[in-house]
Coordinates of N, CA, C and O in Angstrom, one line a residue:
M1336 N 4.3 19.6 -0.1 CA 3.2 18.8 -0.6 C 2.2 19.6 -1.4 O 1.6 19.1 -2.3
A1337 N 2.1 20.9 -1.1 CA 1.2 21.7 -1.9 C 1.6 21.8 -3.4 O 0.8 22.2 -4.2
T1338 N 2.9 21.5 -3.7 CA 3.3 21.6 -5.1 C 3.0 20.3 -5.9 O 3.1 20.3 -7.1
L1339 N 2.6 19.3 -5.2 CA 2.3 18.0 -5.8 C 1.0 18.1 -6.6 O 0.1 18.9 -6.2
T1340 N 0.8 17.3 -7.6 CA -0.4 17.2 -8.4 C -1.5 16.7 -7.5 O -1.3 15.7 -6.8
Q1341 N -2.7 17.3 -7.6 CA -3.9 16.8 -6.9 C -4.8 16.2 -7.9 O -4.9 16.8 -9.0
C1342 N -5.5 15.1 -7.5 CA -6.3 14.5 -8.5 C -7.5 13.9 -7.7 O -7.3 13.3 -6.7
A1343 N -8.7 13.9 -8.3 CA -9.8 13.3 -7.8 C -9.7 11.8 -8.0 O -9.3 11.3 -9.1
P1344 N -9.9 11.0 -6.9 CA -9.7 9.5 -7.1 C -10.4 8.9 -8.2 O -9.8 8.0 -8.9
E1345 N -11.6 9.3 -8.6 CA -12.3 8.7 -9.6 C -11.7 8.9 -11.0 O -11.9 8.1 -11.9
T1346 N -10.8 9.9 -11.1 CA -10.1 10.1 -12.4 C -8.9 9.2 -12.7 O -8.4 9.1 -13.8
V1347 N -8.5 8.5 -11.6 CA -7.3 7.6 -11.8 C -7.7 6.1 -11.3 O -6.8 5.3 -11.0
Q1348 N -8.9 5.8 -11.2 CA -9.4 4.5 -10.7 C -8.7 3.3 -11.4 O -8.4 2.3 -10.7
A1349 N -8.5 3.4 -12.7 CA -8.0 2.2 -13.4 C -6.5 2.3 -13.6 O -5.9 1.4 -14.1
Q1350 N -5.8 3.4 -13.1 CA -4.4 3.5 -13.3 C -3.6 2.5 -12.4 O -4.1 2.2 -11.3
S1351 N -2.5 2.1 -12.8 CA -1.7 1.2 -12.1 C -0.8 1.9 -11.0 O 0.0 2.8 -11.4
V1352 N -1.0 1.6 -9.8 CA -0.3 2.2 -8.6 C 0.8 1.3 -8.2 O 0.6 0.1 -8.0
V1353 N 2.0 1.9 -7.9 CA 3.1 1.2 -7.4 C 3.5 1.5 -6.0 O 4.2 0.7 -5.3
E1354 N 3.2 2.7 -5.6 CA 3.5 3.2 -4.2 C 2.3 4.0 -3.7 O 1.6 4.6 -4.5
V1355 N 2.1 4.0 -2.4 CA 1.0 4.6 -1.8 C 1.3 5.1 -0.4 O 2.2 4.5 0.3
V1356 N 0.8 6.2 0.0 CA 0.9 6.7 1.4 C -0.5 6.7 2.0 O -1.5 7.2 1.4
L1357 N -0.6 6.0 3.1 CA -1.9 5.8 3.8 C -2.0 6.5 5.1 O -1.0 6.7 5.8
A1358 N -3.2 6.8 5.6 CA -3.5 7.2 6.9 C -4.3 6.1 7.6 O -5.3 5.7 7.1
L1359 N -3.8 5.6 8.7 CA -4.5 4.6 9.5 C -5.1 5.3 10.7 O -4.5 6.2 11.3
G1360 N -6.3 4.9 11.1 CA -6.9 5.4 12.3 C -7.7 4.4 13.0 O -8.4 3.6 12.4
S1361 N -7.7 4.5 14.4 CA -8.5 3.6 15.2 C -8.9 4.3 16.5 O -8.0 5.0 17.1
N1362 N -10.2 4.3 16.9 CA -10.6 4.9 18.1 C -11.1 3.8 19.1 O -11.7 4.1 20.1
Y1363 N -10.9 2.5 18.7 CA -11.4 1.4 19.5 C -10.4 0.3 19.4 O -10.2 -0.3 18.4
Q1364 N -9.7 0.0 20.5 CA -8.7 -1.1 20.6 C -7.6 -1.0 19.6 O -7.2 -1.9 18.9
A1365 N -7.1 0.3 19.5 CA -6.0 0.5 18.5 C -4.8 -0.3 18.8 O -4.2 -0.8 17.8
E1366 N -4.5 -0.7 20.0 CA -3.3 -1.5 20.3 C -3.5 -2.9 19.7 O -2.5 -3.6 19.5
K1367 N -4.7 -3.3 19.5 CA -5.0 -4.6 18.9 C -5.0 -4.5 17.3 O -4.4 -5.3 16.6
Y1368 N -5.7 -3.5 16.8 CA -6.0 -3.4 15.4 C -4.9 -2.8 14.5 O -4.8 -3.2 13.4
L1369 N -4.2 -1.8 15.1 CA -3.1 -1.3 14.3 C -2.0 -2.3 13.9 O -1.7 -2.4 12.7
P1370 N -1.6 -3.2 14.8 CA -0.6 -4.2 14.4 C -1.2 -5.2 13.3 O -0.5 -5.6 12.4
I1371 N -2.5 -5.5 13.4 CA -3.1 -6.4 12.4 C -3.1 -5.7 11.1 O -2.7 -6.3 10.1
A1372 N -3.4 -4.4 11.0 CA -3.4 -3.7 9.7 C -2.0 -3.6 9.2 O -1.8 -3.8 8.0
R1373 N -1.0 -3.2 10.0 CA 0.4 -3.1 9.6 C 0.9 -4.4 9.0 O 1.6 -4.5 8.0
E1374 N 0.5 -5.5 9.7 CA 1.0 -6.9 9.2 C 0.3 -7.2 7.9 O 1.0 -7.7 6.9
S1375 N -0.9 -6.9 7.7 CA -1.6 -7.1 6.4 C -1.0 -6.3 5.3 O -0.8 -6.7 4.2
L1376 N -0.7 -5.0 5.6 CA -0.1 -4.1 4.6 C 1.3 -4.6 4.3 O 1.7 -4.5 3.1
A1377 N 2.1 -5.1 5.2 CA 3.4 -5.6 5.0 C 3.4 -6.8 4.0 O 4.4 -7.0 3.3
A1378 N 2.3 -7.5 4.0 CA 2.2 -8.7 3.1 C 2.0 -8.2 1.7 O 2.3 -9.0 0.7
L1379 N 1.7 -6.9 1.5 CA 1.5 -6.4 0.1 C 2.8 -5.8 -0.5 O 2.8 -5.5 -1.6
G1380 N 3.7 -5.5 0.4 CA 5.0 -4.9 -0.1 C 5.8 -4.3 1.1 O 5.5 -4.6 2.3
E1381 N 6.8 -3.5 0.8 CA 7.6 -2.9 1.8 C 6.9 -1.7 2.4 O 6.3 -0.9 1.7
I1382 N 6.9 -1.7 3.8 CA 6.2 -0.6 4.5 C 7.3 0.2 5.3 O 8.3 -0.4 5.8
R1383 N 6.9 1.5 5.5 CA 7.6 2.3 6.4 C 6.6 3.1 7.2 O 5.5 3.4 6.7
L1384 N 6.8 3.2 8.5 CA 5.8 3.8 9.4 C 6.2 5.1 10.0 O 7.4 5.3 10.4
S1385 N 5.2 6.0 10.2 CA 5.4 7.2 11.0 C 5.2 6.8 12.5 O 4.7 5.7 12.8
T1386 N 5.4 7.7 13.3 CA 5.1 7.5 14.7 C 3.5 7.5 14.8 O 2.8 8.1 14.0
A1387 N 3.0 6.7 15.8 CA 1.6 6.6 16.0 C 1.2 7.8 16.9 O 1.9 8.0 18.0
F1388 N 0.2 8.6 16.5 CA -0.2 9.8 17.3 C -1.5 9.5 17.9 O -2.4 9.0 17.2
Q1389 N -1.8 9.9 19.2 CA -3.1 9.9 19.7 C -3.7 11.3 19.7 O -3.1 12.3 20.0
N1390 N -4.9 11.4 19.1 CA -5.5 12.6 18.8 C -7.0 12.6 19.3 O -7.7 11.6 19.1
P1391 N -7.5 13.7 19.7 CA -8.9 13.8 20.0 C -9.7 13.8 18.7 O -9.3 14.2 17.7
D1392 N -10.9 13.2 18.8 CA -11.8 13.2 17.7 C -12.3 14.6 17.4 O -12.9 15.2 18.3
F1393 N -12.0 15.2 16.3 CA -12.3 16.6 16.0 C -13.8 16.9 15.9 O -14.2 18.0 15.9
T1394 N -14.6 15.8 15.9 CA -16.1 16.0 15.8 C -16.7 15.9 17.2 O -17.9 16.0 17.3
A1395 N -15.9 15.6 18.2 CA -16.4 15.5 19.6 C -16.9 16.9 20.1 O -16.3 17.9 19.8
T1396 N -17.9 16.8 21.0 CA -18.4 18.0 21.6 C -18.6 17.7 23.1 O -18.5 16.6 23.5
L1397 N -18.8 18.8 23.9 CA -19.1 18.5 25.3 C -20.4 17.7 25.5 O -20.4 16.8 26.4
E1398 N -21.3 17.9 24.6 CA -22.6 17.2 24.7 C -22.4 15.7 24.2 O -23.1 14.8 24.6
Q1399 N -21.5 15.6 23.3 CA -21.3 14.3 22.7 C -19.8 14.0 22.6 O -19.2 14.1 21.6
P1400 N -19.2 13.6 23.8 CA -17.8 13.2 23.8 C -17.5 12.0 23.0 O -18.4 11.1 22.8
K1401 N -16.4 11.9 22.4 CA -16.0 10.7 21.6 C -14.6 10.2 22.0 O -13.8 11.0 22.4
P1402 N -14.3 8.9 21.8 CA -13.0 8.5 22.1 C -11.9 9.0 21.2 O -12.2 9.4 20.1
D1403 N -10.7 9.1 21.8 CA -9.6 9.6 21.0 C -9.2 8.6 19.9 O -9.5 7.4 20.0
Y1404 N -8.6 9.1 18.9 CA -8.1 8.2 17.8 C -6.6 8.0 17.9 O -5.9 8.9 18.4
T1405 N -6.1 6.9 17.5 CA -4.7 6.7 17.3 C -4.5 6.6 15.8 O -5.2 5.9 15.1
N1406 N -3.6 7.5 15.3 CA -3.4 7.7 13.9 C -1.9 7.4 13.6 O -1.0 7.7 14.3
Q1407 N -1.7 6.9 12.4 CA -0.4 6.6 11.9 C -0.4 6.6 10.4 O -1.3 6.2 9.7
C1408 N 0.7 7.2 9.8 CA 0.9 7.1 8.3 C 1.8 6.0 7.9 O 2.7 5.6 8.7
V1409 N 1.5 5.4 6.8 CA 2.2 4.3 6.2 C 2.6 4.6 4.8 O 1.8 4.9 4.0
Y1410 N 3.9 4.4 4.5 CA 4.3 4.3 3.1 C 4.4 2.9 2.7 O 4.9 2.0 3.4
L1411 N 3.8 2.5 1.5 CA 3.8 1.2 1.1 C 4.2 1.1 -0.4 O 3.6 1.8 -1.2
A1412 N 5.3 0.4 -0.6 CA 5.8 0.1 -2.0 C 5.3 -1.3 -2.3 O 5.7 -2.3 -1.7
L1413 N 4.3 -1.3 -3.3 CA 3.6 -2.6 -3.6 C 4.6 -3.6 -4.3 O 5.3 -3.2 -5.2
N1414 N 4.5 -4.8 -3.9 CA 5.2 -5.9 -4.6 C 4.6 -6.1 -6.0 O 5.4 -6.3 -6.9
T1415 N 3.3 -5.9 -6.1 CA 2.7 -6.1 -7.4 C 1.8 -4.8 -7.6 O 0.9 -4.6 -6.8
P1416 N 2.0 -4.1 -8.7 CA 1.1 -2.9 -9.0 C -0.4 -3.3 -9.0 O -0.7 -4.4 -9.4
M1417 N -1.2 -2.4 -8.5 CA -2.7 -2.6 -8.5 C -3.3 -1.3 -9.0 O -2.8 -0.3 -8.8
S1418 N -4.5 -1.5 -9.5 CA -5.3 -0.2 -9.9 C -5.7 0.4 -8.5 O -5.8 -0.3 -7.5
L1419 N -6.0 1.7 -8.6 CA -6.5 2.4 -7.4 C -7.7 1.7 -6.9 O -7.9 1.6 -5.7
Q1420 N -8.6 1.3 -7.8 CA -9.9 0.7 -7.5 C -9.6 -0.6 -6.7 O -10.2 -0.9 -5.7
Q1421 N -8.6 -1.4 -7.2 CA -8.3 -2.7 -6.5 C -7.7 -2.4 -5.1 O -8.0 -3.1 -4.1
L1422 N -6.9 -1.3 -5.0 CA -6.3 -0.9 -3.7 C -7.5 -0.5 -2.7 O -7.5 -1.0 -1.6
Q1423 N -8.4 0.3 -3.2 CA -9.5 0.7 -2.3 C -10.3 -0.5 -1.8 O -10.6 -0.6 -0.6
Q1424 N -10.5 -1.5 -2.7 CA -11.2 -2.7 -2.3 C -10.4 -3.5 -1.3 O -10.9 -4.0 -0.3
T1425 N -9.1 -3.6 -1.5 CA -8.2 -4.3 -0.6 C -8.2 -3.7 0.7 O -8.3 -4.4 1.7
F1426 N -8.2 -2.4 0.8 CA -8.1 -1.7 2.1 C -9.5 -1.8 2.8 O -9.5 -1.9 4.0
K1427 N -10.6 -1.8 2.1 CA -11.9 -2.0 2.7 C -12.0 -3.4 3.3 O -12.5 -3.6 4.4
A1428 N -11.4 -4.4 2.6 CA -11.4 -5.8 3.1 C -10.5 -5.9 4.4 O -10.9 -6.6 5.3
L1429 N -9.4 -5.1 4.4 CA -8.5 -5.1 5.6 C -9.2 -4.5 6.8 O -9.1 -5.0 7.9
E1430 N -10.0 -3.4 6.5 CA -10.8 -2.8 7.6 C -11.8 -3.9 8.1 O -12.0 -4.0 9.3
G1431 N -12.4 -4.7 7.2 CA -13.3 -5.7 7.6 C -12.6 -6.8 8.4 O -13.2 -7.3 9.4
D1432 N -11.4 -7.1 8.0 CA -10.6 -8.1 8.8 C -10.3 -7.6 10.2 O -10.0 -8.4 11.1
C1433 N -10.4 -6.3 10.4 CA -10.2 -5.7 11.7 C -11.6 -5.5 12.4 O -11.7 -4.6 13.3
N1434 N -12.6 -6.1 11.9 CA -13.9 -6.0 12.5 C -14.5 -4.7 12.4 O -15.3 -4.3 13.2
R1435 N -14.2 -3.9 11.3 CA -14.8 -2.6 11.1 C -16.3 -2.8 10.8 O -16.6 -3.6 9.9
R1436 N -17.1 -2.1 11.5 CA -18.5 -2.1 11.2 C -19.0 -0.7 11.0 O -18.8 0.2 11.8
R1437 N -19.6 -0.4 9.9 CA -20.0 0.9 9.5 C -21.4 1.1 10.2 O -22.3 0.4 9.8
Q1438 N -21.5 2.1 11.1 CA -22.7 2.3 11.9 C -23.6 3.2 11.1 O -23.2 4.2 10.5
T1439 N -24.9 2.9 11.2 CA -25.9 3.8 10.5 C -26.7 4.7 11.5 O -27.3 5.6 11.1
E1440 N -26.6 4.4 12.8 CA -27.3 5.2 13.8 C -26.5 6.4 14.1 O -25.4 6.3 14.6
P1441 N -27.1 7.6 13.8 CA -26.3 8.9 14.1 C -26.0 9.2 15.5 O -25.0 9.8 15.9
K1442 N -26.8 8.7 16.5 CA -26.7 9.0 17.9 C -25.6 8.1 18.5 O -25.1 8.4 19.6
Q1443 N -25.3 7.0 17.9 CA -24.3 6.0 18.5 C -22.9 6.7 18.4 O -22.5 7.4 17.5
V1444 N -22.1 6.4 19.5 CA -20.7 6.7 19.4 C -20.0 5.7 18.5 O -20.2 4.5 18.6
R1445 N -19.3 6.3 17.5 CA -18.7 5.4 16.4 C -17.5 4.8 17.0 O -16.5 5.4 17.4
R1446 N -17.5 3.4 17.0 CA -16.3 2.7 17.3 C -15.7 2.3 16.0 O -16.2 1.5 15.2
V1447 N -14.5 2.9 15.7 CA -13.8 2.6 14.5 C -12.6 1.8 14.8 O -11.6 2.3 15.4
T1448 N -12.7 0.5 14.5 CA -11.5 -0.4 14.8 C -10.4 -0.1 13.9 O -9.2 -0.1 14.3
M1449 N -10.7 0.1 12.6 CA -9.6 0.5 11.7 C -10.2 1.3 10.5 O -11.3 0.9 9.9
D1450 N -9.6 2.4 10.2 CA -9.9 3.2 9.0 C -8.6 3.3 8.2 O -7.6 3.7 8.8
I1451 N -8.7 3.0 7.0 CA -7.5 3.2 6.1 C -7.9 4.1 4.9 O -8.8 3.8 4.2
D1452 N -7.2 5.2 4.9 CA -7.4 6.2 3.9 C -6.2 6.4 3.0 O -5.1 6.4 3.5
I1453 N -6.4 6.5 1.7 CA -5.3 6.7 0.7 C -5.1 8.3 0.6 O -6.0 9.0 0.3
L1454 N -3.9 8.7 1.0 CA -3.5 10.1 0.9 C -2.9 10.5 -0.4 O -3.2 11.5 -1.0
M1455 N -1.9 9.6 -0.8 CA -1.1 9.9 -2.0 C -0.8 8.6 -2.7 O -0.7 7.5 -2.1
I1456 N -0.6 8.7 -4.0 CA -0.3 7.5 -4.8 C 0.8 7.9 -5.8 O 1.0 9.1 -6.2
K1457 N 1.6 6.9 -6.2 CA 2.6 7.0 -7.3 C 2.2 6.0 -8.3 O 2.1 4.8 -8.0
L1458 N 2.0 6.5 -9.5 CA 1.6 5.6 -10.6 C 2.8 4.9 -11.3 O 3.9 5.5 -11.3
A1459 N 2.5 3.8 -11.9 CA 3.5 3.1 -12.7 C 3.9 4.0 -13.9 O 3.0 4.7 -14.4
T1460 N 5.1 4.0 -14.3 CA 5.5 4.7 -15.5 C 5.0 3.9 -16.7 O 5.3 2.7 -16.9
I1461 N 4.2 4.6 -17.5 CA 3.7 3.9 -18.7 C 4.2 4.6 -19.9 O 4.0 5.8 -20.1
E1462 N 4.9 3.9 -20.8 CA 5.5 4.5 -22.0 C 4.6 4.1 -23.2 O 4.7 3.0 -23.6
N1463 N 3.7 5.0 -23.5 CA 2.9 4.8 -24.7 C 2.4 6.1 -25.3 O 2.7 7.2 -24.7
S1464 N 1.7 6.1 -26.3 CA 1.3 7.3 -27.0 C 0.3 8.1 -26.1 O 0.3 9.4 -26.3
L1465 N -0.3 7.5 -25.2 CA -1.2 8.2 -24.3 C -0.5 9.0 -23.2 O -0.9 10.1 -22.8
S1466 N 0.7 8.6 -22.8 CA 1.4 9.2 -21.7 C 1.8 10.6 -22.1 O 1.9 11.4 -21.2
K1467 N 2.1 11.0 -23.3 CA 2.4 12.3 -23.6 C 1.3 13.3 -23.5 O 1.4 14.5 -23.5
H1468 N 0.0 12.7 -23.5 CA -1.2 13.5 -23.4 C -1.7 13.5 -22.0 O -2.8 14.0 -21.7
S1469 N -0.9 13.0 -21.0 CA -1.4 12.9 -19.7 C -1.7 14.2 -19.1 O -1.0 15.2 -19.4
T1470 N -2.6 14.3 -18.1 CA -2.9 15.5 -17.4 C -1.9 15.8 -16.3 O -1.9 16.8 -15.7
F1471 N -1.0 14.8 -16.0 CA 0.0 14.9 -15.0 C 1.3 15.5 -15.6 O 1.6 15.2 -16.7
K1472 N 2.0 16.2 -14.7 CA 3.3 16.7 -15.2 C 4.2 15.6 -15.7 O 4.9 15.6 -16.7
S1473 N 4.2 14.5 -14.9 CA 4.9 13.3 -15.2 C 4.1 12.2 -14.6 O 3.7 12.3 -13.4
I1474 N 4.0 11.1 -15.3 CA 3.1 10.0 -14.8 C 3.7 9.4 -13.5 O 3.0 8.8 -12.8
S1475 N 5.0 9.6 -13.3 CA 5.7 9.0 -12.1 C 5.6 9.9 -10.9 O 6.1 9.5 -9.9
D1476 N 5.1 11.1 -11.1 CA 5.0 12.0 -9.9 C 4.0 11.5 -8.9 O 3.1 10.8 -9.2
W1477 N 4.2 11.9 -7.6 CA 3.3 11.6 -6.6 C 2.0 12.4 -6.8 O 2.1 13.5 -7.2
I1478 N 0.9 11.8 -6.6 CA -0.4 12.4 -6.7 C -1.1 12.4 -5.4 O -1.3 11.4 -4.8
V1479 N -1.5 13.6 -5.0 CA -2.3 13.7 -3.7 C -3.8 13.5 -4.1 O -4.3 14.1 -5.0
M1480 N -4.4 12.7 -3.3 CA -5.9 12.5 -3.4 C -6.6 13.8 -3.0 O -6.6 14.2 -1.9
A1481 N -7.2 14.4 -4.0 CA -7.9 15.8 -3.8 C -8.9 15.7 -2.7 O -9.1 16.7 -2.0
D1482 N -9.6 14.6 -2.5 CA -10.6 14.5 -1.5 C -10.1 14.4 -0.1 O -10.8 14.5 0.9
R1483 N -8.7 14.2 0.0 CA -8.1 14.2 1.3 C -7.3 15.4 1.7 O -6.7 15.5 2.7
Y1484 N -7.2 16.3 0.7 CA -6.3 17.5 0.9 C -7.1 18.8 1.1 O -8.1 18.9 0.4
P1485 N -6.8 19.7 2.0 CA -5.6 19.6 2.8 C -5.7 18.5 3.8 O -6.7 18.2 4.4
F1486 N -4.5 18.0 4.1 CA -4.4 16.9 5.1 C -4.7 17.4 6.5 O -4.5 18.6 6.8
K1487 N -5.2 16.6 7.4 CA -5.4 16.9 8.8 C -4.0 17.0 9.4 O -3.0 16.5 8.9
A1488 N -3.9 17.7 10.5 CA -2.6 18.0 11.2 C -1.8 16.7 11.4 O -0.6 16.7 11.1
H1489 N -2.4 15.7 11.9 CA -1.7 14.4 12.2 C -1.2 13.7 10.9 O -0.2 13.1 10.9
E1490 N -2.0 13.9 9.8 CA -1.6 13.3 8.5 C -0.4 14.1 8.0 O 0.6 13.4 7.5
T1491 N -0.4 15.4 8.1 CA 0.7 16.2 7.6 C 2.0 15.8 8.4 O 3.0 15.6 7.8
A1492 N 1.8 15.7 9.7 CA 3.0 15.4 10.6 C 3.5 14.0 10.2 O 4.7 13.8 10.1
G1493 N 2.6 13.0 10.0 CA 3.0 11.7 9.6 C 3.7 11.6 8.3 O 4.8 10.9 8.1
V1494 N 3.2 12.3 7.3 CA 3.8 12.3 5.9 C 5.1 13.0 6.0 O 6.1 12.5 5.4
E1495 N 5.2 14.1 6.7 CA 6.5 14.8 6.8 C 7.6 14.0 7.5 O 8.7 14.0 7.1
E1496 N 7.1 13.2 8.5 CA 8.1 12.3 9.2 C 8.6 11.2 8.2 O 9.7 10.9 8.2
L1497 N 7.6 10.6 7.5 CA 8.0 9.6 6.5 C 9.0 10.2 5.5 O 10.0 9.5 5.1
I1498 N 8.8 11.4 5.0 CA 9.7 12.0 4.0 C 11.0 12.2 4.6 O 12.1 11.9 4.0
S1499 N 11.1 12.8 5.9 CA 12.4 13.0 6.5 C 13.1 11.8 6.8 O 14.4 11.7 6.7
K1500 N 12.4 10.7 7.2 CA 13.1 9.4 7.5 C 13.5 8.7 6.3 O 14.6 8.1 6.2
S1501 N 12.7 8.7 5.3 CA 12.9 7.8 4.1 C 13.2 8.6 2.8 O 13.8 8.0 1.9
G1502 N 12.9 9.8 2.8 CA 13.1 10.6 1.5 C 12.4 10.0 0.3 O 12.9 10.0 -0.8
F1503 N 11.2 9.4 0.5 CA 10.6 8.6 -0.6 C 10.0 9.5 -1.6 O 9.7 9.1 -2.7
I1504 N 9.8 10.8 -1.3 CA 9.3 11.7 -2.3 C 10.4 12.5 -2.9 O 11.1 13.2 -2.1
G1505 N 10.6 12.4 -4.2 CA 11.7 13.2 -4.7 C 11.5 13.4 -6.2 O 10.6 13.0 -6.8

């Protein structure tokens, strides 16, 4: 994965995305909210799932214990290409459908019903005069979201599992 192109999300906001790799996370009623998220994602296209891992919250301390997270990676081949910006809005709406509430009080234990992060995207192949001036080696290569890399251990394990099961990166 270190050999893949990294890109800041804001530089590809308007680009047409055809495939995406996501990280799902929940530290509150994961057994309820992960299936809801997976069902909603399946409505957008073909999905493949990694194993769901239970992990301690890496921000927890002895003074401030926090609930464990259940994490899972998802490969999604979209039925209809969307811009990265549209995908981000769609995933925020899916988090809301899972009763995600963004807490503002720093002392509160954060209950995260669903968190959906974009790890990697694959852009639609665009044949035009601009494509030869692209900053990417090839417009169809997978692009790692620079704000998410290096991946957390469970994200790396999930992506590697998806690759070994599906061979979607090639």
